[in-house]
Amino acid sequence: MSIKERLDEVNARIRRAATEAGVDPESIILVGASKTNDASRVREAIAAGLKVCGENRVQEMLEKEGQGAYEGAELHFIGHLQKNKVKNVVGLASLIHSVDSLSLMDEIEKQAAKLSLVQDVLLEINIGREEAKSGFFAEDLPAALEKVSSLPHIRVRGLMAVPPICANGEENRPYFLAMKQLFIDNMGKKYDNVYMDFMSMGMSGDFETAIACGANMIRLGSVIFGARDYSRN
Ligand SMILES: *Cc1c(COP(=O)(O)O)cnc(C)c1O
C-alpha cells in the first residue's frame, strides 16, 4: 500500500471514530509520526495530504529539516527532549508535546526569550505512573501550571500522554479516560499562559479509543508510513 492509500484509510477511520464520539472530524488533528522515514517519504505524506509532522529525535528532525522534508506542513516535536537540545527545537517546532519537568520548562523559557517568541507546548502526563516513562504525575500538574503563569515565553496548549503499551487499543481506555478527567478538571481553572485546547493521545494501535475518550490530537506513525525499519537509521 502507498502512503497515500494508508493516509486515506486513516482519515476515513478518524472521521468514523469522531462521528461516533459526536465530535466534528475536522477538530481532530492528525500528527504524522515520521521517525525513521527519510525526507522523501515525509514529502510523499505531505503531498498525500498530511498537514502536521511529528518528530521525536532532535538530530533526525534537524537533518530532515535541512533537506526540506517538512515544507508545506507544520512541525511538532513529540519525543523526550533533553535540556541541552532545547535550543534546536524552540522556534522550529510549532508545538512541543513532551514537556515533562519544571527544569525543562525553565530551559524552554530561556531559549524562547532569546528568540523573542512564545513557544507553544503540551505538558506530558505519566498517566500510567510508569517508572520508565517521563511526564508529570497528575497530582503535580497544578504546580506546573502555576509555574507557567510566571513564564511569559511559554504557552501551554494542553496535555499529552503515552499510556502503557497494551495488547490492544481497548486496554488503554482507563488511561485515556483518566486523561480526559484531568483535562476537564484543569480546563476550568484560570492560569496565565495556559489554554487547554489540545489533548494529544492515541497512536496507531489505539487512536479510535483515544478519540472516543476526547483526544483531539493523535500521533500516528506505522499506520501511515508502514512498519518502521530501524536498520536504515
Ligand atoms: C512513534 C511515536 C508515535 C507513533 O507510534 P505508532 O505506534 O507508530 O503510531 C506516537 N507518539 C510518539 C511520542 C512516538 O514516538
PDB file of N, CA, C and O in Angstrom, residues 93-170:
ATOM      1  N   ALA A  93       9.922  23.871  16.025  1.00  0.00           N
ATOM      2  CA  ALA A  93       8.674  23.120  16.194  1.00  0.00           C
ATOM      3  C   ALA A  93       7.591  24.082  16.676  1.00  0.00           C
ATOM      4  O   ALA A  93       7.804  24.833  17.624  1.00  0.00           O
ATOM      5  N   SER A  94       6.460  24.067  16.011  1.00  0.00           N
ATOM      6  CA  SER A  94       5.396  24.992  16.430  1.00  0.00           C
ATOM      7  C   SER A  94       4.728  24.521  17.716  1.00  0.00           C
ATOM      8  O   SER A  94       4.114  25.310  18.423  1.00  0.00           O
ATOM      9  N   LEU A  95       4.864  23.226  18.019  1.00  0.00           N
ATOM     10  CA  LEU A  95       4.324  22.706  19.274  1.00  0.00           C
ATOM     11  C   LEU A  95       5.255  21.615  19.798  1.00  0.00           C
ATOM     12  O   LEU A  95       5.649  20.719  19.047  1.00  0.00           O
ATOM     13  N   ILE A  96       5.619  21.716  21.067  1.00  0.00           N
ATOM     14  CA  ILE A  96       6.409  20.673  21.728  1.00  0.00           C
ATOM     15  C   ILE A  96       5.446  19.897  22.625  1.00  0.00           C
ATOM     16  O   ILE A  96       4.890  20.455  23.570  1.00  0.00           O
ATOM     17  N   HIS A  97       5.220  18.602  22.291  1.00  0.00           N
ATOM     18  CA  HIS A  97       4.205  17.822  23.010  1.00  0.00           C
ATOM     19  C   HIS A  97       4.672  17.325  24.368  1.00  0.00           C
ATOM     20  O   HIS A  97       3.851  16.874  25.158  1.00  0.00           O
ATOM     21  N   SER A  98       5.982  17.300  24.572  1.00  0.00           N
ATOM     22  CA  SER A  98       6.562  16.424  25.576  1.00  0.00           C
ATOM     23  C   SER A  98       7.289  17.154  26.690  1.00  0.00           C
ATOM     24  O   SER A  98       8.374  16.767  27.089  1.00  0.00           O
ATOM     25  N   VAL A  99       6.697  18.211  27.203  1.00  0.00           N
ATOM     26  CA  VAL A  99       7.329  18.946  28.307  1.00  0.00           C
ATOM     27  C   VAL A  99       7.004  18.200  29.602  1.00  0.00           C
ATOM     28  O   VAL A  99       5.849  18.075  29.989  1.00  0.00           O
ATOM     29  N   ASP A 100       8.065  17.656  30.217  1.00  0.00           N
ATOM     30  CA  ASP A 100       7.847  16.683  31.286  1.00  0.00           C
ATOM     31  C   ASP A 100       8.498  17.053  32.610  1.00  0.00           C
ATOM     32  O   ASP A 100       8.521  16.241  33.530  1.00  0.00           O
ATOM     33  N   SER A 101       9.056  18.258  32.725  1.00  0.00           N
ATOM     34  CA  SER A 101       9.650  18.638  34.010  1.00  0.00           C
ATOM     35  C   SER A 101       9.694  20.150  34.141  1.00  0.00           C
ATOM     36  O   SER A 101       9.679  20.879  33.139  1.00  0.00           O
ATOM     37  N   LEU A 102       9.781  20.623  35.376  1.00  0.00           N
ATOM     38  CA  LEU A 102       9.852  22.061  35.625  1.00  0.00           C
ATOM     39  C   LEU A 102      11.159  22.628  35.087  1.00  0.00           C
ATOM     40  O   LEU A 102      11.200  23.744  34.563  1.00  0.00           O
ATOM     41  N   SER A 103      12.234  21.838  35.181  1.00  0.00           N
ATOM     42  CA  SER A 103      13.519  22.369  34.701  1.00  0.00           C
ATOM     43  C   SER A 103      13.537  22.479  33.176  1.00  0.00           C
ATOM     44  O   SER A 103      14.157  23.387  32.619  1.00  0.00           O
ATOM     45  N   LEU A 104      12.816  21.582  32.496  1.00  0.00           N
ATOM     46  CA  LEU A 104      12.715  21.698  31.032  1.00  0.00           C
ATOM     47  C   LEU A 104      11.920  22.969  30.675  1.00  0.00           C
ATOM     48  O   LEU A 104      12.263  23.673  29.716  1.00  0.00           O
ATOM     49  N   MET A 105      10.921  23.272  31.475  1.00  0.00           N
ATOM     50  CA  MET A 105      10.157  24.496  31.238  1.00  0.00           C
ATOM     51  C   MET A 105      11.060  25.720  31.359  1.00  0.00           C
ATOM     52  O   MET A 105      10.974  26.649  30.554  1.00  0.00           O
ATOM     53  N   ASP A 106      11.937  25.717  32.362  1.00  0.00           N
ATOM     54  CA  ASP A 106      12.863  26.847  32.537  1.00  0.00           C
ATOM     55  C   ASP A 106      13.762  27.014  31.315  1.00  0.00           C
ATOM     56  O   ASP A 106      14.026  28.131  30.867  1.00  0.00           O
ATOM     57  N   GLU A 107      14.242  25.910  30.793  1.00  0.00           N
ATOM     58  CA  GLU A 107      15.150  25.966  29.643  1.00  0.00           C
ATOM     59  C   GLU A 107      14.415  26.464  28.392  1.00  0.00           C
ATOM     60  O   GLU A 107      14.954  27.264  27.620  1.00  0.00           O
ATOM     61  N   ILE A 108      13.187  25.999  28.193  1.00  0.00           N
ATOM     62  CA  ILE A 108      12.402  26.465  27.038  1.00  0.00           C
ATOM     63  C   ILE A 108      12.122  27.959  27.178  1.00  0.00           C
ATOM     64  O   ILE A 108      12.238  28.722  26.209  1.00  0.00           O
ATOM     65  N   GLU A 109      11.800  28.394  28.375  1.00  0.00           N
ATOM     66  CA  GLU A 109      11.562  29.824  28.619  1.00  0.00           C
ATOM     67  C   GLU A 109      12.800  30.648  28.234  1.00  0.00           C
ATOM     68  O   GLU A 109      12.695  31.665  27.550  1.00  0.00           O
ATOM     69  N   LYS A 110      13.956  30.151  28.651  1.00  0.00           N
ATOM     70  CA  LYS A 110      15.214  30.869  28.390  1.00  0.00           C
ATOM     71  C   LYS A 110      15.464  31.009  26.883  1.00  0.00           C
ATOM     72  O   LYS A 110      15.768  32.089  26.387  1.00  0.00           O
ATOM     73  N   GLN A 111      15.309  29.893  26.168  1.00  0.00           N
ATOM     74  CA  GLN A 111      15.593  29.910  24.729  1.00  0.00           C
ATOM     75  C   GLN A 111      14.548  30.724  23.960  1.00  0.00           C
ATOM     76  O   GLN A 111      14.874  31.431  23.009  1.00  0.00           O
ATOM     77  N   ALA A 112      13.294  30.587  24.358  1.00  0.00           N
ATOM     78  CA  ALA A 112      12.233  31.325  23.668  1.00  0.00           C
ATOM     79  C   ALA A 112      12.400  32.828  23.901  1.00  0.00           C
ATOM     80  O   ALA A 112      12.169  33.635  22.996  1.00  0.00           O
ATOM     81  N   ALA A 113      12.825  33.192  25.117  1.00  0.00           N
ATOM     82  CA  ALA A 113      13.052  34.608  25.416  1.00  0.00           C
ATOM     83  C   ALA A 113      14.164  35.167  24.534  1.00  0.00           C
ATOM     84  O   ALA A 113      14.059  36.272  24.006  1.00  0.00           O
ATOM     85  N   LYS A 114      15.219  34.359  24.347  1.00  0.00           N
ATOM     86  CA  LYS A 114      16.338  34.790  23.488  1.00  0.00           C
ATOM     87  C   LYS A 114      15.862  35.101  22.079  1.00  0.00           C
ATOM     88  O   LYS A 114      16.369  35.995  21.415  1.00  0.00           O
ATOM     89  N   LEU A 115      14.904  34.297  21.607  1.00  0.00           N
ATOM     90  CA  LEU A 115      14.400  34.464  20.238  1.00  0.00           C
ATOM     91  C   LEU A 115      13.188  35.398  20.188  1.00  0.00           C
ATOM     92  O   LEU A 115      12.610  35.601  19.126  1.00  0.00           O
ATOM     93  N   SER A 116      12.815  35.936  21.357  1.00  0.00           N
ATOM     94  CA  SER A 116      11.641  36.808  21.458  1.00  0.00           C
ATOM     95  C   SER A 116      10.400  36.171  20.853  1.00  0.00           C
ATOM     96  O   SER A 116       9.690  36.784  20.067  1.00  0.00           O
ATOM     97  N   LEU A 117      10.176  34.906  21.184  1.00  0.00           N
ATOM     98  CA  LEU A 117       8.950  34.264  20.721  1.00  0.00           C
ATOM     99  C   LEU A 117       8.274  33.546  21.879  1.00  0.00           C
ATOM    100  O   LEU A 117       8.858  33.385  22.954  1.00  0.00           O
ATOM    101  N   VAL A 118       7.038  33.157  21.638  1.00  0.00           N
ATOM    102  CA  VAL A 118       6.303  32.397  22.645  1.00  0.00           C
ATOM    103  C   VAL A 118       6.169  30.972  22.120  1.00  0.00           C
ATOM    104  O   VAL A 118       5.660  30.753  21.021  1.00  0.00           O
ATOM    105  N   GLN A 119       6.714  30.027  22.878  1.00  0.00           N
ATOM    106  CA  GLN A 119       6.701  28.624  22.431  1.00  0.00           C
ATOM    107  C   GLN A 119       5.448  27.926  22.957  1.00  0.00           C
ATOM    108  O   GLN A 119       5.205  27.884  24.159  1.00  0.00           O
ATOM    109  N   ASP A 120       4.678  27.353  22.037  1.00  0.00           N
ATOM    110  CA  ASP A 120       3.528  26.545  22.424  1.00  0.00           C
ATOM    111  C   ASP A 120       3.993  25.157  22.851  1.00  0.00           C
ATOM    112  O   ASP A 120       4.828  24.543  22.178  1.00  0.00           O
ATOM    113  N   VAL A 121       3.461  24.676  23.952  1.00  0.00           N
ATOM    114  CA  VAL A 121       3.844  23.342  24.454  1.00  0.00           C
ATOM    115  C   VAL A 121       2.611  22.610  24.998  1.00  0.00           C
ATOM    116  O   VAL A 121       1.585  23.215  25.300  1.00  0.00           O
ATOM    117  N   LEU A 122       2.757  21.301  25.118  1.00  0.00           N
ATOM    118  CA  LEU A 122       1.812  20.484  25.886  1.00  0.00           C
ATOM    119  C   LEU A 122       2.581  19.939  27.083  1.00  0.00           C
ATOM    120  O   LEU A 122       3.797  19.726  26.999  1.00  0.00           O
ATOM    121  N   LEU A 123       1.901  19.721  28.175  1.00  0.00           N
ATOM    122  CA  LEU A 123       2.542  19.085  29.321  1.00  0.00           C
ATOM    123  C   LEU A 123       2.269  17.590  29.249  1.00  0.00           C
ATOM    124  O   LEU A 123       1.121  17.152  29.095  1.00  0.00           O
ATOM    125  N   GLU A 124       3.354  16.819  29.319  1.00  0.00           N
ATOM    126  CA  GLU A 124       3.216  15.366  29.234  1.00  0.00           C
ATOM    127  C   GLU A 124       2.880  14.793  30.607  1.00  0.00           C
ATOM    128  O   GLU A 124       3.526  15.108  31.608  1.00  0.00           O
ATOM    129  N   ILE A 125       1.872  13.948  30.626  1.00  0.00           N
ATOM    130  CA  ILE A 125       1.426  13.318  31.868  1.00  0.00           C
ATOM    131  C   ILE A 125       1.805  11.838  31.834  1.00  0.00           C
ATOM    132  O   ILE A 125       1.520  11.139  30.860  1.00  0.00           O
ATOM    133  N   ASN A 126       2.434  11.390  32.905  1.00  0.00           N
ATOM    134  CA  ASN A 126       2.759   9.962  33.024  1.00  0.00           C
ATOM    135  C   ASN A 126       1.527   9.268  33.606  1.00  0.00           C
ATOM    136  O   ASN A 126       1.461   8.971  34.795  1.00  0.00           O
ATOM    137  N   ILE A 127       0.578   9.023  32.727  1.00  0.00           N
ATOM    138  CA  ILE A 127      -0.751   8.627  33.190  1.00  0.00           C
ATOM    139  C   ILE A 127      -0.764   7.187  33.720  1.00  0.00           C
ATOM    140  O   ILE A 127      -1.584   6.844  34.564  1.00  0.00           O
ATOM    141  N   GLY A 128       0.198   6.375  33.247  1.00  0.00           N
ATOM    142  CA  GLY A 128       0.277   5.001  33.746  1.00  0.00           C
ATOM    143  C   GLY A 128       1.199   4.877  34.953  1.00  0.00           C
ATOM    144  O   GLY A 128       1.422   3.777  35.444  1.00  0.00           O
ATOM    145  N   ARG A 129       1.724   6.010  35.412  1.00  0.00           N
ATOM    146  CA  ARG A 129       2.669   6.048  36.531  1.00  0.00           C
ATOM    147  C   ARG A 129       3.780   5.017  36.340  1.00  0.00           C
ATOM    148  O   ARG A 129       4.106   4.246  37.255  1.00  0.00           O
ATOM    149  N   GLU A 130       4.344   5.006  35.147  1.00  0.00           N
ATOM    150  CA  GLU A 130       5.390   4.038  34.819  1.00  0.00           C
ATOM    151  C   GLU A 130       6.760   4.616  35.144  1.00  0.00           C
ATOM    152  O   GLU A 130       7.066   5.747  34.771  1.00  0.00           O
ATOM    153  N   GLU A 131       7.571   3.808  35.787  1.00  0.00           N
ATOM    154  CA  GLU A 131       8.893   4.280  36.183  1.00  0.00           C
ATOM    155  C   GLU A 131       9.768   4.613  34.994  1.00  0.00           C
ATOM    156  O   GLU A 131      10.560   5.553  35.020  1.00  0.00           O
ATOM    157  N   ALA A 132       9.625   3.844  33.930  1.00  0.00           N
ATOM    158  CA  ALA A 132      10.491   4.036  32.765  1.00  0.00           C
ATOM    159  C   ALA A 132      10.064   5.227  31.911  1.00  0.00           C
ATOM    160  O   ALA A 132      10.757   5.604  30.982  1.00  0.00           O
ATOM    161  N   LYS A 133       8.914   5.814  32.217  1.00  0.00           N
ATOM    162  CA  LYS A 133       8.425   6.905  31.379  1.00  0.00           C
ATOM    163  C   LYS A 133       8.554   8.248  32.068  1.00  0.00           C
ATOM    164  O   LYS A 133       8.520   8.348  33.290  1.00  0.00           O
ATOM    165  N   SER A 134       8.699   9.282  31.248  1.00  0.00           N
ATOM    166  CA  SER A 134       8.760  10.617  31.822  1.00  0.00           C
ATOM    167  C   SER A 134       7.364  11.227  31.822  1.00  0.00           C
ATOM    168  O   SER A 134       6.402  10.628  31.367  1.00  0.00           O
ATOM    169  N   GLY A 135       7.279  12.416  32.344  1.00  0.00           N
ATOM    170  CA  GLY A 135       5.979  13.073  32.418  1.00  0.00           C
ATOM    171  C   GLY A 135       5.611  13.406  33.850  1.00  0.00           C
ATOM    172  O   GLY A 135       6.130  12.807  34.794  1.00  0.00           O
ATOM    173  N   PHE A 136       4.739  14.367  33.992  1.00  0.00           N
ATOM    174  CA  PHE A 136       4.257  14.753  35.323  1.00  0.00           C
ATOM    175  C   PHE A 136       3.237  13.738  35.818  1.00  0.00           C
ATOM    176  O   PHE A 136       2.446  13.216  35.036  1.00  0.00           O
ATOM    177  N   PHE A 137       3.243  13.492  37.101  1.00  0.00           N
ATOM    178  CA  PHE A 137       2.117  12.771  37.683  1.00  0.00           C
ATOM    179  C   PHE A 137       0.946  13.761  37.763  1.00  0.00           C
ATOM    180  O   PHE A 137       1.156  14.974  37.890  1.00  0.00           O
ATOM    181  N   ALA A 138      -0.250  13.205  37.711  1.00  0.00           N
ATOM    182  CA  ALA A 138      -1.439  14.061  37.690  1.00  0.00           C
ATOM    183  C   ALA A 138      -1.432  15.061  38.854  1.00  0.00           C
ATOM    184  O   ALA A 138      -1.777  16.233  38.680  1.00  0.00           O
ATOM    185  N   GLU A 139      -0.993  14.600  40.015  1.00  0.00           N
ATOM    186  CA  GLU A 139      -1.048  15.478  41.189  1.00  0.00           C
ATOM    187  C   GLU A 139      -0.016  16.604  41.124  1.00  0.00           C
ATOM    188  O   GLU A 139      -0.100  17.567  41.887  1.00  0.00           O
ATOM    189  N   ASP A 140       0.957  16.483  40.214  1.00  0.00           N
ATOM    190  CA  ASP A 140       1.965  17.540  40.082  1.00  0.00           C
ATOM    191  C   ASP A 140       1.608  18.575  39.012  1.00  0.00           C
ATOM    192  O   ASP A 140       2.322  19.554  38.807  1.00  0.00           O
ATOM    193  N   LEU A 141       0.499  18.313  38.306  1.00  0.00           N
ATOM    194  CA  LEU A 141       0.104  19.217  37.233  1.00  0.00           C
ATOM    195  C   LEU A 141      -0.221  20.637  37.719  1.00  0.00           C
ATOM    196  O   LEU A 141       0.243  21.608  37.100  1.00  0.00           O
ATOM    197  N   PRO A 142      -0.970  20.805  38.808  1.00  0.00           N
ATOM    198  CA  PRO A 142      -1.275  22.180  39.248  1.00  0.00           C
ATOM    199  C   PRO A 142      -0.019  23.020  39.488  1.00  0.00           C
ATOM    200  O   PRO A 142       0.023  24.188  39.088  1.00  0.00           O
ATOM    201  N   ALA A 143       1.004  22.434  40.074  1.00  0.00           N
ATOM    202  CA  ALA A 143       2.242  23.196  40.314  1.00  0.00           C
ATOM    203  C   ALA A 143       2.894  23.593  38.994  1.00  0.00           C
ATOM    204  O   ALA A 143       3.440  24.697  38.864  1.00  0.00           O
ATOM    205  N   ALA A 144       2.837  22.695  38.007  1.00  0.00           N
ATOM    206  CA  ALA A 144       3.428  23.003  36.706  1.00  0.00           C
ATOM    207  C   ALA A 144       2.662  24.137  36.030  1.00  0.00           C
ATOM    208  O   ALA A 144       3.259  25.045  35.445  1.00  0.00           O
ATOM    209  N   LEU A 145       1.338  24.112  36.124  1.00  0.00           N
ATOM    210  CA  LEU A 145       0.527  25.162  35.502  1.00  0.00           C
ATOM    211  C   LEU A 145       0.747  26.492  36.217  1.00  0.00           C
ATOM    212  O   LEU A 145       0.809  27.559  35.592  1.00  0.00           O
ATOM    213  N   GLU A 146       0.897  26.399  37.524  1.00  0.00           N
ATOM    214  CA  GLU A 146       1.190  27.590  38.324  1.00  0.00           C
ATOM    215  C   GLU A 146       2.502  28.230  37.856  1.00  0.00           C
ATOM    216  O   GLU A 146       2.603  29.434  37.690  1.00  0.00           O
ATOM    217  N   LYS A 147       3.470  27.381  37.625  1.00  0.00           N
ATOM    218  CA  LYS A 147       4.784  27.865  37.198  1.00  0.00           C
ATOM    219  C   LYS A 147       4.716  28.551  35.834  1.00  0.00           C
ATOM    220  O   LYS A 147       5.333  29.594  35.626  1.00  0.00           O
ATOM    221  N   VAL A 148       3.950  27.952  34.919  1.00  0.00           N
ATOM    222  CA  VAL A 148       3.849  28.521  33.572  1.00  0.00           C
ATOM    223  C   VAL A 148       3.346  29.961  33.600  1.00  0.00           C
ATOM    224  O   VAL A 148       3.753  30.791  32.789  1.00  0.00           O
ATOM    225  N   SER A 149       2.498  30.240  34.558  1.00  0.00           N
ATOM    226  CA  SER A 149       1.934  31.595  34.592  1.00  0.00           C
ATOM    227  C   SER A 149       2.995  32.644  34.873  1.00  0.00           C
ATOM    228  O   SER A 149       2.782  33.825  34.636  1.00  0.00           O
ATOM    229  N   SER A 150       4.176  32.201  35.320  1.00  0.00           N
ATOM    230  CA  SER A 150       5.263  33.158  35.522  1.00  0.00           C
ATOM    231  C   SER A 150       6.305  33.089  34.404  1.00  0.00           C
ATOM    232  O   SER A 150       7.373  33.692  34.508  1.00  0.00           O
ATOM    233  N   LEU A 151       6.012  32.326  33.346  1.00  0.00           N
ATOM    234  CA  LEU A 151       6.949  32.192  32.226  1.00  0.00           C
ATOM    235  C   LEU A 151       6.317  32.795  30.966  1.00  0.00           C
ATOM    236  O   LEU A 151       5.555  32.133  30.269  1.00  0.00           O
ATOM    237  N   PRO A 152       6.656  34.037  30.659  1.00  0.00           N
ATOM    238  CA  PRO A 152       5.946  34.743  29.577  1.00  0.00           C
ATOM    239  C   PRO A 152       6.231  34.208  28.175  1.00  0.00           C
ATOM    240  O   PRO A 152       5.506  34.536  27.250  1.00  0.00           O
ATOM    241  N   HIS A 153       7.283  33.387  28.017  1.00  0.00           N
ATOM    242  CA  HIS A 153       7.609  32.901  26.673  1.00  0.00           C
ATOM    243  C   HIS A 153       7.167  31.461  26.440  1.00  0.00           C
ATOM    244  O   HIS A 153       7.589  30.809  25.490  1.00  0.00           O
ATOM    245  N   ILE A 154       6.337  30.940  27.335  1.00  0.00           N
ATOM    246  CA  ILE A 154       5.759  29.605  27.142  1.00  0.00           C
ATOM    247  C   ILE A 154       4.243  29.728  27.227  1.00  0.00           C
ATOM    248  O   ILE A 154       3.717  30.430  28.093  1.00  0.00           O
ATOM    249  N   ARG A 155       3.589  29.043  26.303  1.00  0.00           N
ATOM    250  CA  ARG A 155       2.123  28.980  26.370  1.00  0.00           C
ATOM    251  C   ARG A 155       1.733  27.506  26.362  1.00  0.00           C
ATOM    252  O   ARG A 155       2.077  26.776  25.431  1.00  0.00           O
ATOM    253  N   VAL A 156       1.082  27.071  27.423  1.00  0.00           N
ATOM    254  CA  VAL A 156       0.608  25.685  27.479  1.00  0.00           C
ATOM    255  C   VAL A 156      -0.693  25.587  26.696  1.00  0.00           C
ATOM    256  O   VAL A 156      -1.618  26.369  26.916  1.00  0.00           O
ATOM    257  N   ARG A 157      -0.735  24.644  25.761  1.00  0.00           N
ATOM    258  CA  ARG A 157      -1.925  24.476  24.919  1.00  0.00           C
ATOM    259  C   ARG A 157      -2.717  23.215  25.244  1.00  0.00           C
ATOM    260  O   ARG A 157      -3.702  22.919  24.577  1.00  0.00           O
ATOM    261  N   GLY A 158      -2.231  22.445  26.235  1.00  0.00           N
ATOM    262  CA  GLY A 158      -2.978  21.241  26.583  1.00  0.00           C
ATOM    263  C   GLY A 158      -2.081  20.181  27.179  1.00  0.00           C
ATOM    264  O   GLY A 158      -0.994  20.478  27.685  1.00  0.00           O
ATOM    265  N   LEU A 159      -2.555  18.952  27.098  1.00  0.00           N
ATOM    266  CA  LEU A 159      -1.863  17.827  27.728  1.00  0.00           C
ATOM    267  C   LEU A 159      -1.565  16.737  26.711  1.00  0.00           C
ATOM    268  O   LEU A 159      -2.225  16.619  25.685  1.00  0.00           O
ATOM    269  N   MET A 160      -0.564  15.922  27.043  1.00  0.00           N
ATOM    270  CA  MET A 160      -0.188  14.805  26.175  1.00  0.00           C
ATOM    271  C   MET A 160       0.102  13.588  27.047  1.00  0.00           C
ATOM    272  O   MET A 160       0.531  13.735  28.194  1.00  0.00           O
ATOM    273  N   ALA A 161      -0.160  12.410  26.514  1.00  0.00           N
ATOM    274  CA  ALA A 161       0.188  11.196  27.250  1.00  0.00           C
ATOM    275  C   ALA A 161       0.540  10.066  26.296  1.00  0.00           C
ATOM    276  O   ALA A 161       0.026   9.986  25.185  1.00  0.00           O
ATOM    277  N   VAL A 162       1.456   9.237  26.761  1.00  0.00           N
ATOM    278  CA  VAL A 162       1.772   7.974  26.100  1.00  0.00           C
ATOM    279  C   VAL A 162       1.444   6.880  27.112  1.00  0.00           C
ATOM    280  O   VAL A 162       2.220   6.619  28.018  1.00  0.00           O
ATOM    281  N   PRO A 163       0.277   6.261  27.009  1.00  0.00           N
ATOM    282  CA  PRO A 163      -0.086   5.247  28.009  1.00  0.00           C
ATOM    283  C   PRO A 163       0.742   3.977  27.839  1.00  0.00           C
ATOM    284  O   PRO A 163       1.460   3.834  26.848  1.00  0.00           O
ATOM    285  N   PRO A 164       0.655   3.074  28.805  1.00  0.00           N
ATOM    286  CA  PRO A 164       1.420   1.826  28.704  1.00  0.00           C
ATOM    287  C   PRO A 164       1.121   1.087  27.397  1.00  0.00           C
ATOM    288  O   PRO A 164       0.041   1.230  26.836  1.00  0.00           O
ATOM    289  N   ILE A 165       2.099   0.335  26.927  1.00  0.00           N
ATOM    290  CA  ILE A 165       1.885  -0.480  25.725  1.00  0.00           C
ATOM    291  C   ILE A 165       0.925  -1.606  26.094  1.00  0.00           C
ATOM    292  O   ILE A 165       1.170  -2.364  27.025  1.00  0.00           O
ATOM    293  N   CYS A 166      -0.176  -1.705  25.390  1.00  0.00           N
ATOM    294  CA  CYS A 166      -1.151  -2.746  25.682  1.00  0.00           C
ATOM    295  C   CYS A 166      -1.334  -3.626  24.459  1.00  0.00           C
ATOM    296  O   CYS A 166      -1.031  -3.230  23.339  1.00  0.00           O
ATOM    297  N   ALA A 167      -1.833  -4.808  24.699  1.00  0.00           N
ATOM    298  CA  ALA A 167      -2.012  -5.762  23.607  1.00  0.00           C
ATOM    299  C   ALA A 167      -3.027  -5.255  22.591  1.00  0.00           C
ATOM    300  O   ALA A 167      -2.876  -5.462  21.397  1.00  0.00           O
ATOM    301  N   ASN A 168      -4.035  -4.580  23.064  1.00  0.00           N
ATOM    302  CA  ASN A 168      -4.968  -3.969  22.105  1.00  0.00           C
ATOM    303  C   ASN A 168      -5.380  -2.600  22.605  1.00  0.00           C
ATOM    304  O   ASN A 168      -5.263  -2.285  23.790  1.00  0.00           O
ATOM    305  N   GLY A 169      -5.851  -1.777  21.676  1.00  0.00           N
ATOM    306  CA  GLY A 169      -6.133  -0.370  21.982  1.00  0.00           C
ATOM    307  C   GLY A 169      -7.157  -0.192  23.073  1.00  0.00           C
ATOM    308  O   GLY A 169      -7.106   0.759  23.845  1.00  0.00           O
ATOM    309  N   GLU A 170      -8.075  -1.128  23.165  1.00  0.00           N
ATOM    310  CA  GLU A 170      -9.172  -1.017  24.128  1.00  0.00           C
ATOM    311  C   GLU A 170      -8.636  -1.009  25.567  1.00  0.00           C
ATOM    312  O   GLU A 170      -9.183  -0.372  26.446  1.00  0.00           O
TER     313      GLU A 170
END
